[in-house]
Short mmCIF file of C-alpha atoms in Angstrom, two decimals:
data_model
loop_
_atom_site.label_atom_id
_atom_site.label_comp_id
_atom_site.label_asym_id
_atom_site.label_seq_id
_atom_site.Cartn_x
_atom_site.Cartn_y
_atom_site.Cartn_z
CA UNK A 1 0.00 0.00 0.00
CA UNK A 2 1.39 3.46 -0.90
CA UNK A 3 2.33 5.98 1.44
CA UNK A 4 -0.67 8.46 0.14
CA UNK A 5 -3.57 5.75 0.57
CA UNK A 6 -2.21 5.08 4.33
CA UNK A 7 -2.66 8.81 5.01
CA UNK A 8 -6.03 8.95 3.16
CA UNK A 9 -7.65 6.39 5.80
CA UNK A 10 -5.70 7.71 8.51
CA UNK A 11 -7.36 11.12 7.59
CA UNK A 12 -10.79 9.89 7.50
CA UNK A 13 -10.25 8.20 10.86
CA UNK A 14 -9.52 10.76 12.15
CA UNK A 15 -12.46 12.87 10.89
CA UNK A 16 -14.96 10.08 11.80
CA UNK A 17 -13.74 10.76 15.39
CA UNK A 18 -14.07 14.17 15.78
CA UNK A 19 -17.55 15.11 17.06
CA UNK A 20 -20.48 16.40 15.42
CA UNK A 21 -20.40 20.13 15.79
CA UNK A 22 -23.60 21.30 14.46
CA UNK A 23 -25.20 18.43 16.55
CA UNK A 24 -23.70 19.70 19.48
CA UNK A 25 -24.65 23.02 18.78
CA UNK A 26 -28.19 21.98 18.25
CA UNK A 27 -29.09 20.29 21.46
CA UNK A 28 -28.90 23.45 23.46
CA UNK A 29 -31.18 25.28 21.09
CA UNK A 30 -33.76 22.66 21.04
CA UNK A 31 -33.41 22.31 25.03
CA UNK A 32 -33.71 26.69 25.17
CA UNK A 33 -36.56 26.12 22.24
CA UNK A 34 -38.94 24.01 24.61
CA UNK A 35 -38.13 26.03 27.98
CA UNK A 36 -39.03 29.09 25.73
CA UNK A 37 -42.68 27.26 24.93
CA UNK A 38 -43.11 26.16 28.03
CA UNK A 39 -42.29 29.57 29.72
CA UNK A 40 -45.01 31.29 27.63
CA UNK A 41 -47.87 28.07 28.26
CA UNK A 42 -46.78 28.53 31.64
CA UNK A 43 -47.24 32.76 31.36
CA UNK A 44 -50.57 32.44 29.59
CA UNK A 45 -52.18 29.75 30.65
CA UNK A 46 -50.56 29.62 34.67
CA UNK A 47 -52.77 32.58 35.67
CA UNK A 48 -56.03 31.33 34.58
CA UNK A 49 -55.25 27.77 35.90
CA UNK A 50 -54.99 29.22 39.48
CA UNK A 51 -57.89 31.41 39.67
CA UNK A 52 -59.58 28.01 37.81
CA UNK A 53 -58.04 26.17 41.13
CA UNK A 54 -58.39 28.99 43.69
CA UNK A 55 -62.40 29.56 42.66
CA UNK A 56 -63.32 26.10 41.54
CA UNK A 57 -60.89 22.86 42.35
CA UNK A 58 -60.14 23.77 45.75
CA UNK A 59 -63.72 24.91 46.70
CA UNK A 60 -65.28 21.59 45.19
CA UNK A 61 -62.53 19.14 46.71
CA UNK A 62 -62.90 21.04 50.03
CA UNK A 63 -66.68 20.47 49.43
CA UNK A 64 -66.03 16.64 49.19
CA UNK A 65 -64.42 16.41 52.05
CA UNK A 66 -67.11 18.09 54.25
CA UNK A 67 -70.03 15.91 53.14
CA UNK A 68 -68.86 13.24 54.85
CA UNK A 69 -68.35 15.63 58.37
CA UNK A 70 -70.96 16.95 60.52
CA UNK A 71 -69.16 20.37 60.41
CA UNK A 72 -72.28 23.03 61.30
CA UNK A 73 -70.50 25.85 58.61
CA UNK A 74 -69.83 27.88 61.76
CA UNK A 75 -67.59 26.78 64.34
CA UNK A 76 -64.19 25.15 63.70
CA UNK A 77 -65.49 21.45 65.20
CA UNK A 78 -65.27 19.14 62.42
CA UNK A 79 -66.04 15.73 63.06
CA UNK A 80 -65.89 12.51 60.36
CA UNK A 81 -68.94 10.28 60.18
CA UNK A 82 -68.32 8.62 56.96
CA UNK A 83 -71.49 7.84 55.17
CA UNK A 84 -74.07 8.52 57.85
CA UNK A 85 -74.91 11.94 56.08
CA UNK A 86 -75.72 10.20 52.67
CA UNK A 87 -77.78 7.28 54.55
CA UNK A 88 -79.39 9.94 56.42
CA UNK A 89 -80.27 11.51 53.05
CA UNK A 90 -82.12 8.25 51.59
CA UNK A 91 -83.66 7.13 54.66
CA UNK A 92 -84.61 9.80 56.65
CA UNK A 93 -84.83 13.14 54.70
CA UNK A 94 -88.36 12.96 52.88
CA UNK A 95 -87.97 16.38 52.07
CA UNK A 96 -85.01 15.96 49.90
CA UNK A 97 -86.03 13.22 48.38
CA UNK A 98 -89.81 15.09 47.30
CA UNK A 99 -87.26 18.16 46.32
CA UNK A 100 -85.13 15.75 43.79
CA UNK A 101 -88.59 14.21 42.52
CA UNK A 102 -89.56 17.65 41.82
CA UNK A 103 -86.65 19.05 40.52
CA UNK A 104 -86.29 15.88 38.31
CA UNK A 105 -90.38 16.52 36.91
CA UNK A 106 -89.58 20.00 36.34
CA UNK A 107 -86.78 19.66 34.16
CA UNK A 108 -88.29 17.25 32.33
CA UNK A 109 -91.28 19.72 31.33
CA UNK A 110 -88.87 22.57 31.23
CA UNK A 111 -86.31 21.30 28.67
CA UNK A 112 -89.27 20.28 26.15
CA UNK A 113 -91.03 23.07 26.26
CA UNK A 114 -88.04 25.60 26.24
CA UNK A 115 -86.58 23.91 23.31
CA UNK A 116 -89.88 23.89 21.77
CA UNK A 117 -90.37 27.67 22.02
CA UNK A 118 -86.91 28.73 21.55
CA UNK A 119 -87.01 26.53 17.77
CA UNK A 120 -90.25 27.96 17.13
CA UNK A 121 -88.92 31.46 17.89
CA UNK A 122 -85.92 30.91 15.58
CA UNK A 123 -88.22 29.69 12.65
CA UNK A 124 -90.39 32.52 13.06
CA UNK A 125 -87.57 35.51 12.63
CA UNK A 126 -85.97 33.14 10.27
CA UNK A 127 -88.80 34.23 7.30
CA UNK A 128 -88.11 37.17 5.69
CA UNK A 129 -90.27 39.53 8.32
CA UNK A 130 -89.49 43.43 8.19
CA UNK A 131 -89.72 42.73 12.04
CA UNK A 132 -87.48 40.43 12.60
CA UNK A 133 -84.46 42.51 14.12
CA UNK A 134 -86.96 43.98 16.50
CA UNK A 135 -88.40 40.49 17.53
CA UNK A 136 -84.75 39.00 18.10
CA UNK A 137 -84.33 41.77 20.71
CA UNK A 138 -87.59 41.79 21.97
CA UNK A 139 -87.54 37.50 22.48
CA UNK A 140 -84.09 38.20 24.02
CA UNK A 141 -84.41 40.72 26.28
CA UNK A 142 -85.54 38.42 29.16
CA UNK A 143 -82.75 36.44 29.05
CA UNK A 144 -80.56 39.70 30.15
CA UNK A 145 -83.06 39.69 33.47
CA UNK A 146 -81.58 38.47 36.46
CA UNK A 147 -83.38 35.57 37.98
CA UNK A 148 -83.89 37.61 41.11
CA UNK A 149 -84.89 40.25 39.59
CA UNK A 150 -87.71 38.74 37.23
CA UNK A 151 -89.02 36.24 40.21
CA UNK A 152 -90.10 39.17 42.15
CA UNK A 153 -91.60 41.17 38.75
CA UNK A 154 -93.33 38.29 37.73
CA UNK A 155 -94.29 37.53 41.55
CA UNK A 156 -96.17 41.31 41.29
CA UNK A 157 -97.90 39.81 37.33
CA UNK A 158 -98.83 36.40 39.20
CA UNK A 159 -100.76 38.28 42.63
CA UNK A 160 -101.66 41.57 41.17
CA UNK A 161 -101.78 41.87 37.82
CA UNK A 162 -103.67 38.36 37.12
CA UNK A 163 -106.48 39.07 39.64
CA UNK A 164 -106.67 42.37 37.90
CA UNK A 165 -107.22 41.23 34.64
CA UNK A 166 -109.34 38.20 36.35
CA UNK A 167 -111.73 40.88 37.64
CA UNK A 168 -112.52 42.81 34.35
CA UNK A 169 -112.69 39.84 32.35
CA UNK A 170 -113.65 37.05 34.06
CA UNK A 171 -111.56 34.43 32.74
CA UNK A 172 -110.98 31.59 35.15
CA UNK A 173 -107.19 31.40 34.20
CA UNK A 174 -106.48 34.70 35.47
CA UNK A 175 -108.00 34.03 39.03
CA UNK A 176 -106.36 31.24 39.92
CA UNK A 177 -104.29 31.18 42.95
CA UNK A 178 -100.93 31.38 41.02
CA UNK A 179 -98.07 31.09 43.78
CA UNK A 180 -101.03 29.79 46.68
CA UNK A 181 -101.70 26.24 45.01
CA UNK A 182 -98.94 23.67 44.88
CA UNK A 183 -99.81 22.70 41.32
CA UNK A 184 -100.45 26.42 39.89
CA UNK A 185 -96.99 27.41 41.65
CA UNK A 186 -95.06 24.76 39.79
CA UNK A 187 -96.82 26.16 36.32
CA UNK A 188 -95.92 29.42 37.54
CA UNK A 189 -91.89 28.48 38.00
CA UNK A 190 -92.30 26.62 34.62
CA UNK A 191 -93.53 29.25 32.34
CA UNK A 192 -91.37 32.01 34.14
CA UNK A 193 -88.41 29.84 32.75
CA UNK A 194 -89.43 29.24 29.76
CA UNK A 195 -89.85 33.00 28.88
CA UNK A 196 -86.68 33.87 30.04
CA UNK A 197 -84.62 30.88 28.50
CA UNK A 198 -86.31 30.35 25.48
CA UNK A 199 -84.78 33.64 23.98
CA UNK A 200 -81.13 32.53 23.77
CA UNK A 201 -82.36 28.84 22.77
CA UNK A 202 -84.02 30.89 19.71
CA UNK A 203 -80.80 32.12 19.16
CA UNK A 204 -78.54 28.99 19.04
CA UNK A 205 -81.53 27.41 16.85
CA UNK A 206 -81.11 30.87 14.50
CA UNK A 207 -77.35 30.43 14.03
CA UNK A 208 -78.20 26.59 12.82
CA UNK A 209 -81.02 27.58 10.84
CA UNK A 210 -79.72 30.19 9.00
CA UNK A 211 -76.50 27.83 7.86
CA UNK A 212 -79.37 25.57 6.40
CA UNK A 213 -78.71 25.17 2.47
CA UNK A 214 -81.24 27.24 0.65
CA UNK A 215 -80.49 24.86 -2.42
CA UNK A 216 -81.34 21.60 -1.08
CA UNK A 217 -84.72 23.67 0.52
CA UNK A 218 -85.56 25.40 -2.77
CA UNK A 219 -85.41 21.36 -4.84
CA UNK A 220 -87.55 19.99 -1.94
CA UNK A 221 -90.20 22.41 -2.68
CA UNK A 222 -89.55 21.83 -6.56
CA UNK A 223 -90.14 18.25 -5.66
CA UNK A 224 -93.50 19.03 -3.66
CA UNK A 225 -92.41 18.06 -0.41
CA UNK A 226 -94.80 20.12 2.46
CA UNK A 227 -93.27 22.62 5.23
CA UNK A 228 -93.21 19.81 7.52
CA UNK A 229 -92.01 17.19 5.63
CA UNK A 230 -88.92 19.50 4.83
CA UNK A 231 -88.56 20.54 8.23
CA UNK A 232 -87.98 17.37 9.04
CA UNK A 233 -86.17 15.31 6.54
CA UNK A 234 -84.30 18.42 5.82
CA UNK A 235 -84.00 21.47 8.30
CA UNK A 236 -83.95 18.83 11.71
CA UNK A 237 -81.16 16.97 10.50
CA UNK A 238 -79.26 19.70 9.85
CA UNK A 239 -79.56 21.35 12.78
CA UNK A 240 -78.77 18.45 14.98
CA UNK A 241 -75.34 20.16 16.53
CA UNK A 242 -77.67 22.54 17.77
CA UNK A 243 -80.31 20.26 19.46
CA UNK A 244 -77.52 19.15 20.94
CA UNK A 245 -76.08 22.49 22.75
CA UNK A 246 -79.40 23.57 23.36
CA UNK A 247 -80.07 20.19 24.84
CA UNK A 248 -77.52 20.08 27.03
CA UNK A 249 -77.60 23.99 28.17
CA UNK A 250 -81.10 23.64 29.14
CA UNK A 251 -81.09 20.54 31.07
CA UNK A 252 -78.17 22.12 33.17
CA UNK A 253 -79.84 25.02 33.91
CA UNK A 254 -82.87 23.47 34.46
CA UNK A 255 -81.10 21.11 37.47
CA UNK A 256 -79.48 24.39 38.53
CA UNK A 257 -82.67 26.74 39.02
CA UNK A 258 -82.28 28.62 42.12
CA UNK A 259 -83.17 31.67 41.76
CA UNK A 260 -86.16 32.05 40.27
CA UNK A 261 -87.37 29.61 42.84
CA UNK A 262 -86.39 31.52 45.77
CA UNK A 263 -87.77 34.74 44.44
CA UNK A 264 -91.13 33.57 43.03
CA UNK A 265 -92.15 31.29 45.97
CA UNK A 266 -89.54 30.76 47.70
CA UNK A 267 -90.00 26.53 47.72
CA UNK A 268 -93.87 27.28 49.14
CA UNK A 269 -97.08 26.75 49.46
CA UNK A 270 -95.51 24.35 52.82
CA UNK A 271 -91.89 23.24 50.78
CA UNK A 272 -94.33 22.39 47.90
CA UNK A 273 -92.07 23.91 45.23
CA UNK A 274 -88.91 23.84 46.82
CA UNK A 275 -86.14 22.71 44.26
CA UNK A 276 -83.31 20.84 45.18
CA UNK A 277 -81.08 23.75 44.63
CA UNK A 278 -82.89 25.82 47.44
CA UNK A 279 -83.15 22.57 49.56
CA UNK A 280 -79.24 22.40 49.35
CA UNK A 281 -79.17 26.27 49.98
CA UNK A 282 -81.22 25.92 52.80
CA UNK A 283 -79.95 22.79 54.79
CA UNK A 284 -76.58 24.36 54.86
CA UNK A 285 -76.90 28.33 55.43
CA UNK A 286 -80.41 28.54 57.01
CA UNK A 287 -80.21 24.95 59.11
CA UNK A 288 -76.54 25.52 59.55
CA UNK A 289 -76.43 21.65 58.28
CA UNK A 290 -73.47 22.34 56.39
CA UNK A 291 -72.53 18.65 55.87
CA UNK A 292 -75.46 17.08 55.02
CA UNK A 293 -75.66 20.28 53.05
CA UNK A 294 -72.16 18.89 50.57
CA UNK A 295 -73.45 15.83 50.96
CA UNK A 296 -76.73 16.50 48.83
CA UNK A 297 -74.94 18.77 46.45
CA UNK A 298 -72.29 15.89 45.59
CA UNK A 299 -75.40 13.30 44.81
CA UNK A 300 -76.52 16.69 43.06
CA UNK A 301 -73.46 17.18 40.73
CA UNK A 302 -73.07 13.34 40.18
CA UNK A 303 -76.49 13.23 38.26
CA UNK A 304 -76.03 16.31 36.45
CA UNK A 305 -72.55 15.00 35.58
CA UNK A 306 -74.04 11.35 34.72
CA UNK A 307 -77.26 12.64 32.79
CA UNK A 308 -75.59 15.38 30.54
CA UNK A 309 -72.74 12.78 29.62
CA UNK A 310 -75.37 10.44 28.78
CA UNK A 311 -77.56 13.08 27.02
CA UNK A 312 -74.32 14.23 24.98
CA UNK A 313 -73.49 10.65 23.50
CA UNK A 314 -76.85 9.65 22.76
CA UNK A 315 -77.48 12.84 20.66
CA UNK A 316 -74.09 12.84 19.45
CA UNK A 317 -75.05 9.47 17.51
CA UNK A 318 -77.78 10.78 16.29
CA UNK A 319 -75.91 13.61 14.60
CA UNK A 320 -73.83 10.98 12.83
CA UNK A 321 -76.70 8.76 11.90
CA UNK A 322 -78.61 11.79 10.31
#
């Protein structure tokens, strides 16, 4: 072998050796690349995570632990009693369990007939009306009414302006004992509601509608299919995502009333009406039952949690069947 192809391989040997400088050089700036990304997840999104933990995690783990204490929500004596507070709860406490039955009856009737009249609301502004900027307003204007607020205005429509109107025209309806009745103060929390949620129902239902293809509509028609038989092999299918967000908003509001309920009639004629969102607010800051108090609002949030997943999936597949 020649002297110049001995110091060709002992060249390359030597090169192979040496390390890879741009690799070297390129670690560090991939290390500095993913501190810089996490340093500005960390700045944007590290705020909002703590108030998220400060108002909501801490609060509702906190909560968890107290329903299984006997802790009064004043003084600092907290004892653990396991499970007697939820045994109490099904055995013992009638009143919650007429309060769940309620609140369960009431959002069934609630959900159908706000989602009824917040579609119907959207079809109606939906046709070419001259009106229909002043009707969106007008149909959504309740919704911008605290619950406080319109129990006690509709509280004054129920006593005094029904038996008013009752007097000069006679109609039955109108003298009814609204809030005094059991039955007639249940219709009363159902239809106040309704007239304030149906307005931003209608416009959920609007946005969907109004993404509808005019097209497929217009060759329907062409075809002589009826208004109903192209709202529903047509418009109803495509609006599906929408019965599905309007769906789930309104059964978890409707779980949730409160305030309407304490306002209009405050759970009476005798507990009659009360909700199980009053009966939670009451055992623990009027009974100073503070325990028992978590312990019904974390059977509460477990069958809102379980019934909105459910409700979610089920019209989820029907969104990919139609």
């Amino acid at each position: 072998m020649s002297n110049h192809s001995k110091l060709e391989k002992v060249n390359s040997a030597a090169f192979q050796n040496q390390p890879n400088v741009n690799a070297s050089r390129s670690v560090p700036f991939m290390k500095s690349k993913k501190v810089k990304k996490a340093g500005l997840f960390a700045l944007f999104v590290g705020p909002a995570f703590l108030a998220f933990a400060m108002i909501v995690l801490i609060p509702f783990f906190t909560g968890v632990y107290y329903a299984f204490t006997d802790w009064n929500g004043v003084t600092g004596n907290v004892s653990w009693v396991g499970l007697d507070n939820f045994k109490y709860l099904f055995t013992e406490d009638k009143q919650f369990q007429q309060s769940f039955m309620l609140t369960i009856k009431y959002t069934a009737v609630a959900i159908i007939l706000t989602n009824i009249v917040g579609f119907g609301l959207a079809l109606l502004i939906s046709q070419m009306l001259k009106t229909r900027n002043i009707l969106r307003t007008v149909f959504f204007l309740p919704n911008l009414i605290g619950g406080l607020l319109l129990g006690f205005i509709w509280q004054f429509i129920f006593i005094k302006g029904f038996e008013s109107i009752g007097k000069l025209t006679g109609i039955s309806l109108f003298q009814l004992p609204w809030l005094g009745d059991e039955q007639t103060a249940f219709w009363g929390i159902v239809i106040v509601s309704v007239w304030q949620g149906a307005g931003y129902i209608m416009l959920i239902y609007l946005a969907a509608l109004q993404n509808v293809p005019q097209d497929i509509v217009e060759a329907a028609k062409i075809d002589g299919a009826s208004r109903f038989q192209v709202l529903r092999h047509i418009t109803m299918p495509m609006v599906a995502p929408a019965v599905t967000i309007c769906l789930f908003l309104t059964i978890s509001s409707s779980f949730k009333i409160f305030d309407v309920n304490l306002s209009l009639t405050n759970g009476g004629p005798f507990k009659s009406t009360e909700m199980l969102a009053l009966n939670i607010y009451t055992e623990a800051f009027v009974n100073n039952r503070y325990g028992i108090g978590e312990a019904k609002a974390l059977i509460f949030f477990l069958v809102v949690a379980a019934i909105t997943v459910i409700q979610v999936s089920i019209t989820k597949k029907k969104e990919v069947e139609s």
